[in-house]
């Protein structure tokens, strides 16, 4: 890469790194693994920068990054040495301060519940509801049909409801 390509990549990286890292965290539920996934995504982007950047459309570039990130996260869950193992006893949760607020508790419960959703369904939920993509854009990012996105959304929301308990009735897919 020449100096102007490196400069353009550095600008794009600076503008998007936090959003990509946040999306990766929502996908995997662990900040350390989220950093690894974001790094792997940006390394792949740097490798293909000239080919992808040549299209001069930010939406294409963002879609490529989202798709690469989703593939990285989903592929990692398929590796046998990365699978989570159940513990014989569930540890007691750490005591929370009372003044932390309901928003923090709700967010923590949601992130914990997202970990219980299968990876592909979690990817669809994150793209649809956290990245605010429509069905067509989510299908393009994941490389699947719109029908698959719709069914994965329905199944993912059902799994999320089950993980959260029956108290959440307002999680409905937007049309």
JSON list of N, CA and C in Angstrom, two decimals, residues 18-31 34 37 65-67 69-71 73-74 107 110-135 137-139 141-142 149 152-157 160 171 173:
[
{"chain": "A", "resi": 18, "resn": "UNK", "atom": "N", "xyz": [-14.41, 1.79, 17.29]},
{"chain": "A", "resi": 18, "resn": "UNK", "atom": "CA", "xyz": [-15.26, 1.62, 18.48]},
{"chain": "A", "resi": 18, "resn": "UNK", "atom": "C", "xyz": [-16.58, 0.93, 18.14]},
{"chain": "A", "resi": 19, "resn": "UNK", "atom": "N", "xyz": [-17.17, 1.29, 17.01]},
{"chain": "A", "resi": 19, "resn": "UNK", "atom": "CA", "xyz": [-18.43, 0.67, 16.61]},
{"chain": "A", "resi": 19, "resn": "UNK", "atom": "C", "xyz": [-18.24, -0.82, 16.29]},
{"chain": "A", "resi": 20, "resn": "UNK", "atom": "N", "xyz": [-17.15, -1.16, 15.62]},
{"chain": "A", "resi": 20, "resn": "UNK", "atom": "CA", "xyz": [-16.88, -2.56, 15.30]},
{"chain": "A", "resi": 20, "resn": "UNK", "atom": "C", "xyz": [-16.60, -3.34, 16.58]},
{"chain": "A", "resi": 21, "resn": "UNK", "atom": "N", "xyz": [-15.88, -2.76, 17.50]},
{"chain": "A", "resi": 21, "resn": "UNK", "atom": "CA", "xyz": [-15.58, -3.43, 18.77]},
{"chain": "A", "resi": 21, "resn": "UNK", "atom": "C", "xyz": [-16.86, -3.65, 19.57]},
{"chain": "A", "resi": 22, "resn": "UNK", "atom": "N", "xyz": [-17.73, -2.64, 19.61]},
{"chain": "A", "resi": 22, "resn": "UNK", "atom": "CA", "xyz": [-19.00, -2.76, 20.32]},
{"chain": "A", "resi": 22, "resn": "UNK", "atom": "C", "xyz": [-19.87, -3.86, 19.73]},
{"chain": "A", "resi": 23, "resn": "UNK", "atom": "N", "xyz": [-19.95, -3.89, 18.39]},
{"chain": "A", "resi": 23, "resn": "UNK", "atom": "CA", "xyz": [-20.73, -4.93, 17.73]},
{"chain": "A", "resi": 23, "resn": "UNK", "atom": "C", "xyz": [-20.15, -6.31, 18.03]},
{"chain": "A", "resi": 24, "resn": "UNK", "atom": "N", "xyz": [-18.84, -6.42, 18.02]},
{"chain": "A", "resi": 24, "resn": "UNK", "atom": "CA", "xyz": [-18.19, -7.69, 18.34]},
{"chain": "A", "resi": 24, "resn": "UNK", "atom": "C", "xyz": [-18.50, -8.11, 19.77]},
{"chain": "A", "resi": 25, "resn": "UNK", "atom": "N", "xyz": [-18.51, -7.15, 20.70]},
{"chain": "A", "resi": 25, "resn": "UNK", "atom": "CA", "xyz": [-18.84, -7.48, 22.09]},
{"chain": "A", "resi": 25, "resn": "UNK", "atom": "C", "xyz": [-20.27, -8.00, 22.20]},
{"chain": "A", "resi": 26, "resn": "UNK", "atom": "N", "xyz": [-21.19, -7.36, 21.51]},
{"chain": "A", "resi": 26, "resn": "UNK", "atom": "CA", "xyz": [-22.57, -7.82, 21.56]},
{"chain": "A", "resi": 26, "resn": "UNK", "atom": "C", "xyz": [-22.71, -9.22, 20.96]},
{"chain": "A", "resi": 27, "resn": "UNK", "atom": "N", "xyz": [-21.85, -9.54, 20.01]},
{"chain": "A", "resi": 27, "resn": "UNK", "atom": "CA", "xyz": [-21.90, -10.86, 19.40]},
{"chain": "A", "resi": 27, "resn": "UNK", "atom": "C", "xyz": [-21.33, -11.95, 20.32]},
{"chain": "A", "resi": 28, "resn": "UNK", "atom": "N", "xyz": [-20.24, -11.64, 21.02]},
{"chain": "A", "resi": 28, "resn": "UNK", "atom": "CA", "xyz": [-19.57, -12.71, 21.79]},
{"chain": "A", "resi": 28, "resn": "UNK", "atom": "C", "xyz": [-19.71, -12.55, 23.30]},
{"chain": "A", "resi": 29, "resn": "UNK", "atom": "N", "xyz": [-20.02, -11.35, 23.78]},
{"chain": "A", "resi": 29, "resn": "UNK", "atom": "CA", "xyz": [-20.23, -11.16, 25.21]},
{"chain": "A", "resi": 29, "resn": "UNK", "atom": "C", "xyz": [-18.97, -11.07, 26.05]},
{"chain": "A", "resi": 30, "resn": "UNK", "atom": "N", "xyz": [-17.82, -10.89, 25.43]},
{"chain": "A", "resi": 30, "resn": "UNK", "atom": "CA", "xyz": [-16.56, -10.83, 26.15]},
{"chain": "A", "resi": 30, "resn": "UNK", "atom": "C", "xyz": [-15.70, -9.76, 25.49]},
{"chain": "A", "resi": 31, "resn": "UNK", "atom": "N", "xyz": [-15.27, -8.76, 26.27]},
{"chain": "A", "resi": 31, "resn": "UNK", "atom": "CA", "xyz": [-14.51, -7.66, 25.69]},
{"chain": "A", "resi": 31, "resn": "UNK", "atom": "C", "xyz": [-13.17, -8.11, 25.12]},
{"chain": "A", "resi": 34, "resn": "UNK", "atom": "N", "xyz": [-13.91, -9.75, 21.91]},
{"chain": "A", "resi": 34, "resn": "UNK", "atom": "CA", "xyz": [-14.38, -8.71, 21.00]},
{"chain": "A", "resi": 34, "resn": "UNK", "atom": "C", "xyz": [-13.20, -7.96, 20.40]},
{"chain": "A", "resi": 37, "resn": "UNK", "atom": "N", "xyz": [-11.72, -10.20, 17.75]},
{"chain": "A", "resi": 37, "resn": "UNK", "atom": "CA", "xyz": [-12.54, -10.24, 16.53]},
{"chain": "A", "resi": 37, "resn": "UNK", "atom": "C", "xyz": [-12.42, -8.94, 15.74]},
{"chain": "A", "resi": 65, "resn": "UNK", "atom": "N", "xyz": [-17.05, -4.92, 6.17]},
{"chain": "A", "resi": 65, "resn": "UNK", "atom": "CA", "xyz": [-16.52, -5.03, 7.54]},
{"chain": "A", "resi": 65, "resn": "UNK", "atom": "C", "xyz": [-17.51, -5.80, 8.42]},
{"chain": "A", "resi": 66, "resn": "UNK", "atom": "N", "xyz": [-18.80, -5.47, 8.33]},
{"chain": "A", "resi": 66, "resn": "UNK", "atom": "CA", "xyz": [-19.80, -6.18, 9.14]},
{"chain": "A", "resi": 66, "resn": "UNK", "atom": "C", "xyz": [-19.82, -7.67, 8.80]},
{"chain": "A", "resi": 67, "resn": "UNK", "atom": "N", "xyz": [-19.78, -7.97, 7.53]},
{"chain": "A", "resi": 67, "resn": "UNK", "atom": "CA", "xyz": [-19.84, -9.38, 7.11]},
{"chain": "A", "resi": 67, "resn": "UNK", "atom": "C", "xyz": [-18.59, -10.13, 7.59]},
{"chain": "A", "resi": 69, "resn": "UNK", "atom": "N", "xyz": [-16.73, -9.36, 10.17]},
{"chain": "A", "resi": 69, "resn": "UNK", "atom": "CA", "xyz": [-16.84, -9.48, 11.62]},
{"chain": "A", "resi": 69, "resn": "UNK", "atom": "C", "xyz": [-17.78, -10.61, 12.00]},
{"chain": "A", "resi": 70, "resn": "UNK", "atom": "N", "xyz": [-18.93, -10.68, 11.36]},
{"chain": "A", "resi": 70, "resn": "UNK", "atom": "CA", "xyz": [-19.90, -11.74, 11.68]},
{"chain": "A", "resi": 70, "resn": "UNK", "atom": "C", "xyz": [-19.31, -13.12, 11.38]},
{"chain": "A", "resi": 71, "resn": "UNK", "atom": "N", "xyz": [-18.62, -13.24, 10.27]},
{"chain": "A", "resi": 71, "resn": "UNK", "atom": "CA", "xyz": [-17.99, -14.52, 9.94]},
{"chain": "A", "resi": 71, "resn": "UNK", "atom": "C", "xyz": [-16.92, -14.90, 10.95]},
{"chain": "A", "resi": 73, "resn": "UNK", "atom": "N", "xyz": [-16.75, -14.02, 14.14]},
{"chain": "A", "resi": 73, "resn": "UNK", "atom": "CA", "xyz": [-17.37, -14.40, 15.41]},
{"chain": "A", "resi": 73, "resn": "UNK", "atom": "C", "xyz": [-18.02, -15.78, 15.31]},
{"chain": "A", "resi": 74, "resn": "UNK", "atom": "N", "xyz": [-18.78, -16.00, 14.24]},
{"chain": "A", "resi": 74, "resn": "UNK", "atom": "CA", "xyz": [-19.47, -17.28, 14.09]},
{"chain": "A", "resi": 74, "resn": "UNK", "atom": "C", "xyz": [-18.46, -18.41, 13.89]},
{"chain": "A", "resi": 107, "resn": "UNK", "atom": "N", "xyz": [-28.90, -3.76, 30.94]},
{"chain": "A", "resi": 107, "resn": "UNK", "atom": "CA", "xyz": [-27.88, -4.02, 29.91]},
{"chain": "A", "resi": 107, "resn": "UNK", "atom": "C", "xyz": [-27.11, -5.30, 30.22]},
{"chain": "A", "resi": 110, "resn": "UNK", "atom": "N", "xyz": [-29.28, -8.25, 29.49]},
{"chain": "A", "resi": 110, "resn": "UNK", "atom": "CA", "xyz": [-29.43, -8.45, 28.05]},
{"chain": "A", "resi": 110, "resn": "UNK", "atom": "C", "xyz": [-28.17, -9.08, 27.45]},
{"chain": "A", "resi": 111, "resn": "UNK", "atom": "N", "xyz": [-27.01, -8.59, 27.84]},
{"chain": "A", "resi": 111, "resn": "UNK", "atom": "CA", "xyz": [-25.75, -9.14, 27.32]},
{"chain": "A", "resi": 111, "resn": "UNK", "atom": "C", "xyz": [-25.59, -10.60, 27.76]},
{"chain": "A", "resi": 112, "resn": "UNK", "atom": "N", "xyz": [-25.94, -10.88, 29.00]},
{"chain": "A", "resi": 112, "resn": "UNK", "atom": "CA", "xyz": [-25.87, -12.25, 29.50]},
{"chain": "A", "resi": 112, "resn": "UNK", "atom": "C", "xyz": [-26.84, -13.15, 28.72]},
{"chain": "A", "resi": 113, "resn": "UNK", "atom": "N", "xyz": [-28.05, -12.65, 28.49]},
{"chain": "A", "resi": 113, "resn": "UNK", "atom": "CA", "xyz": [-29.04, -13.44, 27.75]},
{"chain": "A", "resi": 113, "resn": "UNK", "atom": "C", "xyz": [-28.61, -13.64, 26.30]},
{"chain": "A", "resi": 114, "resn": "UNK", "atom": "N", "xyz": [-27.96, -12.65, 25.70]},
{"chain": "A", "resi": 114, "resn": "UNK", "atom": "CA", "xyz": [-27.48, -12.79, 24.32]},
{"chain": "A", "resi": 114, "resn": "UNK", "atom": "C", "xyz": [-26.47, -13.93, 24.20]},
{"chain": "A", "resi": 115, "resn": "UNK", "atom": "N", "xyz": [-25.70, -14.18, 25.25]},
{"chain": "A", "resi": 115, "resn": "UNK", "atom": "CA", "xyz": [-24.72, -15.27, 25.22]},
{"chain": "A", "resi": 115, "resn": "UNK", "atom": "C", "xyz": [-25.39, -16.63, 25.11]},
{"chain": "A", "resi": 116, "resn": "UNK", "atom": "N", "xyz": [-26.65, -16.71, 25.57]},
{"chain": "A", "resi": 116, "resn": "UNK", "atom": "CA", "xyz": [-27.38, -17.98, 25.53]},
{"chain": "A", "resi": 116, "resn": "UNK", "atom": "C", "xyz": [-28.00, -18.25, 24.16]},
{"chain": "A", "resi": 117, "resn": "UNK", "atom": "N", "xyz": [-28.05, -17.24, 23.30]},
{"chain": "A", "resi": 117, "resn": "UNK", "atom": "CA", "xyz": [-28.64, -17.39, 21.97]},
{"chain": "A", "resi": 117, "resn": "UNK", "atom": "C", "xyz": [-27.59, -17.99, 21.04]},
{"chain": "A", "resi": 118, "resn": "UNK", "atom": "N", "xyz": [-27.96, -18.96, 20.18]},
{"chain": "A", "resi": 118, "resn": "UNK", "atom": "CA", "xyz": [-26.99, -19.54, 19.24]},
{"chain": "A", "resi": 118, "resn": "UNK", "atom": "C", "xyz": [-26.32, -18.46, 18.38]},
{"chain": "A", "resi": 119, "resn": "UNK", "atom": "N", "xyz": [-25.07, -18.68, 17.96]},
{"chain": "A", "resi": 119, "resn": "UNK", "atom": "CA", "xyz": [-24.28, -17.65, 17.28]},
{"chain": "A", "resi": 119, "resn": "UNK", "atom": "C", "xyz": [-24.93, -17.03, 16.05]},
{"chain": "A", "resi": 120, "resn": "UNK", "atom": "N", "xyz": [-25.49, -17.83, 15.18]},
{"chain": "A", "resi": 120, "resn": "UNK", "atom": "CA", "xyz": [-26.08, -17.28, 13.96]},
{"chain": "A", "resi": 120, "resn": "UNK", "atom": "C", "xyz": [-27.30, -16.42, 14.28]},
{"chain": "A", "resi": 121, "resn": "UNK", "atom": "N", "xyz": [-28.12, -16.87, 15.21]},
{"chain": "A", "resi": 121, "resn": "UNK", "atom": "CA", "xyz": [-29.28, -16.09, 15.63]},
{"chain": "A", "resi": 121, "resn": "UNK", "atom": "C", "xyz": [-28.84, -14.82, 16.35]},
{"chain": "A", "resi": 122, "resn": "UNK", "atom": "N", "xyz": [-27.78, -14.92, 17.15]},
{"chain": "A", "resi": 122, "resn": "UNK", "atom": "CA", "xyz": [-27.25, -13.75, 17.84]},
{"chain": "A", "resi": 122, "resn": "UNK", "atom": "C", "xyz": [-26.76, -12.72, 16.83]},
{"chain": "A", "resi": 123, "resn": "UNK", "atom": "N", "xyz": [-26.10, -13.21, 15.77]},
{"chain": "A", "resi": 123, "resn": "UNK", "atom": "CA", "xyz": [-25.61, -12.30, 14.73]},
{"chain": "A", "resi": 123, "resn": "UNK", "atom": "C", "xyz": [-26.77, -11.55, 14.10]},
{"chain": "A", "resi": 124, "resn": "UNK", "atom": "N", "xyz": [-27.86, -12.24, 13.80]},
{"chain": "A", "resi": 124, "resn": "UNK", "atom": "CA", "xyz": [-29.02, -11.60, 13.20]},
{"chain": "A", "resi": 124, "resn": "UNK", "atom": "C", "xyz": [-29.61, -10.57, 14.16]},
{"chain": "A", "resi": 125, "resn": "UNK", "atom": "N", "xyz": [-29.75, -10.93, 15.43]},
{"chain": "A", "resi": 125, "resn": "UNK", "atom": "CA", "xyz": [-30.32, -9.99, 16.41]},
{"chain": "A", "resi": 125, "resn": "UNK", "atom": "C", "xyz": [-29.46, -8.74, 16.56]},
{"chain": "A", "resi": 126, "resn": "UNK", "atom": "N", "xyz": [-28.15, -8.93, 16.61]},
{"chain": "A", "resi": 126, "resn": "UNK", "atom": "CA", "xyz": [-27.27, -7.77, 16.75]},
{"chain": "A", "resi": 126, "resn": "UNK", "atom": "C", "xyz": [-27.36, -6.87, 15.52]},
{"chain": "A", "resi": 127, "resn": "UNK", "atom": "N", "xyz": [-27.34, -7.46, 14.34]},
{"chain": "A", "resi": 127, "resn": "UNK", "atom": "CA", "xyz": [-27.43, -6.65, 13.12]},
{"chain": "A", "resi": 127, "resn": "UNK", "atom": "C", "xyz": [-28.77, -5.94, 13.02]},
{"chain": "A", "resi": 128, "resn": "UNK", "atom": "N", "xyz": [-29.85, -6.64, 13.34]},
{"chain": "A", "resi": 128, "resn": "UNK", "atom": "CA", "xyz": [-31.18, -6.06, 13.17]},
{"chain": "A", "resi": 128, "resn": "UNK", "atom": "C", "xyz": [-31.50, -5.01, 14.22]},
{"chain": "A", "resi": 129, "resn": "UNK", "atom": "N", "xyz": [-31.19, -5.28, 15.49]},
{"chain": "A", "resi": 129, "resn": "UNK", "atom": "CA", "xyz": [-31.67, -4.42, 16.56]},
{"chain": "A", "resi": 129, "resn": "UNK", "atom": "C", "xyz": [-30.62, -3.51, 17.17]},
{"chain": "A", "resi": 130, "resn": "UNK", "atom": "N", "xyz": [-29.34, -3.88, 17.12]},
{"chain": "A", "resi": 130, "resn": "UNK", "atom": "CA", "xyz": [-28.31, -3.02, 17.68]},
{"chain": "A", "resi": 130, "resn": "UNK", "atom": "C", "xyz": [-27.64, -2.19, 16.59]},
{"chain": "A", "resi": 131, "resn": "UNK", "atom": "N", "xyz": [-27.42, -2.79, 15.42]},
{"chain": "A", "resi": 131, "resn": "UNK", "atom": "CA", "xyz": [-26.86, -2.03, 14.30]},
{"chain": "A", "resi": 131, "resn": "UNK", "atom": "C", "xyz": [-27.95, -1.39, 13.45]},
{"chain": "A", "resi": 132, "resn": "UNK", "atom": "N", "xyz": [-29.22, -1.69, 13.75]},
{"chain": "A", "resi": 132, "resn": "UNK", "atom": "CA", "xyz": [-30.38, -1.10, 13.11]},
{"chain": "A", "resi": 132, "resn": "UNK", "atom": "C", "xyz": [-30.40, -1.31, 11.59]},
{"chain": "A", "resi": 133, "resn": "UNK", "atom": "N", "xyz": [-30.08, -2.52, 11.16]},
{"chain": "A", "resi": 133, "resn": "UNK", "atom": "CA", "xyz": [-30.14, -2.85, 9.74]},
{"chain": "A", "resi": 133, "resn": "UNK", "atom": "C", "xyz": [-31.50, -3.44, 9.42]},
{"chain": "A", "resi": 134, "resn": "UNK", "atom": "N", "xyz": [-31.98, -3.19, 8.21]},
{"chain": "A", "resi": 134, "resn": "UNK", "atom": "CA", "xyz": [-33.23, -3.82, 7.80]},
{"chain": "A", "resi": 134, "resn": "UNK", "atom": "C", "xyz": [-32.94, -5.26, 7.37]},
{"chain": "A", "resi": 135, "resn": "UNK", "atom": "N", "xyz": [-33.99, -5.98, 7.00]},
{"chain": "A", "resi": 135, "resn": "UNK", "atom": "CA", "xyz": [-33.85, -7.39, 6.67]},
{"chain": "A", "resi": 135, "resn": "UNK", "atom": "C", "xyz": [-32.89, -7.58, 5.49]},
{"chain": "A", "resi": 137, "resn": "UNK", "atom": "N", "xyz": [-30.45, -5.61, 4.37]},
{"chain": "A", "resi": 137, "resn": "UNK", "atom": "CA", "xyz": [-29.06, -5.29, 4.70]},
{"chain": "A", "resi": 137, "resn": "UNK", "atom": "C", "xyz": [-28.45, -6.37, 5.60]},
{"chain": "A", "resi": 138, "resn": "UNK", "atom": "N", "xyz": [-29.24, -6.90, 6.52]},
{"chain": "A", "resi": 138, "resn": "UNK", "atom": "CA", "xyz": [-28.73, -7.98, 7.38]},
{"chain": "A", "resi": 138, "resn": "UNK", "atom": "C", "xyz": [-28.45, -9.22, 6.55]},
{"chain": "A", "resi": 139, "resn": "UNK", "atom": "N", "xyz": [-29.33, -9.52, 5.58]},
{"chain": "A", "resi": 139, "resn": "UNK", "atom": "CA", "xyz": [-29.12, -10.68, 4.70]},
{"chain": "A", "resi": 139, "resn": "UNK", "atom": "C", "xyz": [-27.84, -10.50, 3.89]},
{"chain": "A", "resi": 141, "resn": "UNK", "atom": "N", "xyz": [-25.23, -8.66, 4.74]},
{"chain": "A", "resi": 141, "resn": "UNK", "atom": "CA", "xyz": [-24.08, -8.74, 5.64]},
{"chain": "A", "resi": 141, "resn": "UNK", "atom": "C", "xyz": [-23.74, -10.18, 6.01]},
{"chain": "A", "resi": 142, "resn": "UNK", "atom": "N", "xyz": [-24.77, -11.01, 6.14]},
{"chain": "A", "resi": 142, "resn": "UNK", "atom": "CA", "xyz": [-24.55, -12.40, 6.54]},
{"chain": "A", "resi": 142, "resn": "UNK", "atom": "C", "xyz": [-24.40, -13.34, 5.35]},
{"chain": "A", "resi": 149, "resn": "UNK", "atom": "N", "xyz": [-32.98, -14.57, 7.34]},
{"chain": "A", "resi": 149, "resn": "UNK", "atom": "CA", "xyz": [-32.86, -13.52, 8.36]},
{"chain": "A", "resi": 149, "resn": "UNK", "atom": "C", "xyz": [-34.15, -13.44, 9.17]},
{"chain": "A", "resi": 152, "resn": "UNK", "atom": "N", "xyz": [-34.39, -16.57, 11.39]},
{"chain": "A", "resi": 152, "resn": "UNK", "atom": "CA", "xyz": [-33.39, -16.52, 12.45]},
{"chain": "A", "resi": 152, "resn": "UNK", "atom": "C", "xyz": [-33.74, -15.44, 13.48]},
{"chain": "A", "resi": 153, "resn": "UNK", "atom": "N", "xyz": [-34.35, -14.34, 13.02]},
{"chain": "A", "resi": 153, "resn": "UNK", "atom": "CA", "xyz": [-34.80, -13.29, 13.93]},
{"chain": "A", "resi": 153, "resn": "UNK", "atom": "C", "xyz": [-35.87, -13.84, 14.87]},
{"chain": "A", "resi": 154, "resn": "UNK", "atom": "N", "xyz": [-36.86, -14.52, 14.30]},
{"chain": "A", "resi": 154, "resn": "UNK", "atom": "CA", "xyz": [-37.94, -15.08, 15.12]},
{"chain": "A", "resi": 154, "resn": "UNK", "atom": "C", "xyz": [-37.40, -16.10, 16.11]},
{"chain": "A", "resi": 155, "resn": "UNK", "atom": "N", "xyz": [-36.54, -17.01, 15.65]},
{"chain": "A", "resi": 155, "resn": "UNK", "atom": "CA", "xyz": [-35.98, -18.02, 16.55]},
{"chain": "A", "resi": 155, "resn": "UNK", "atom": "C", "xyz": [-35.06, -17.38, 17.59]},
{"chain": "A", "resi": 156, "resn": "UNK", "atom": "N", "xyz": [-34.27, -16.39, 17.16]},
{"chain": "A", "resi": 156, "resn": "UNK", "atom": "CA", "xyz": [-33.37, -15.70, 18.08]},
{"chain": "A", "resi": 156, "resn": "UNK", "atom": "C", "xyz": [-34.12, -14.95, 19.16]},
{"chain": "A", "resi": 157, "resn": "UNK", "atom": "N", "xyz": [-35.22, -14.27, 18.78]},
{"chain": "A", "resi": 157, "resn": "UNK", "atom": "CA", "xyz": [-36.02, -13.56, 19.78]},
{"chain": "A", "resi": 157, "resn": "UNK", "atom": "C", "xyz": [-36.66, -14.53, 20.75]},
{"chain": "A", "resi": 160, "resn": "UNK", "atom": "N", "xyz": [-33.95, -15.53, 23.07]},
{"chain": "A", "resi": 160, "resn": "UNK", "atom": "CA", "xyz": [-33.64, -14.42, 23.96]},
{"chain": "A", "resi": 160, "resn": "UNK", "atom": "C", "xyz": [-34.71, -14.27, 25.03]},
{"chain": "A", "resi": 171, "resn": "UNK", "atom": "N", "xyz": [-40.15, -7.34, 22.88]},
{"chain": "A", "resi": 171, "resn": "UNK", "atom": "CA", "xyz": [-39.12, -7.68, 21.89]},
{"chain": "A", "resi": 171, "resn": "UNK", "atom": "C", "xyz": [-39.79, -8.31, 20.67]},
{"chain": "A", "resi": 173, "resn": "UNK", "atom": "N", "xyz": [-39.90, -8.25, 16.32]},
{"chain": "A", "resi": 173, "resn": "UNK", "atom": "CA", "xyz": [-39.16, -7.77, 15.15]},
{"chain": "A", "resi": 173, "resn": "UNK", "atom": "C", "xyz": [-39.89, -6.66, 14.45]}
]
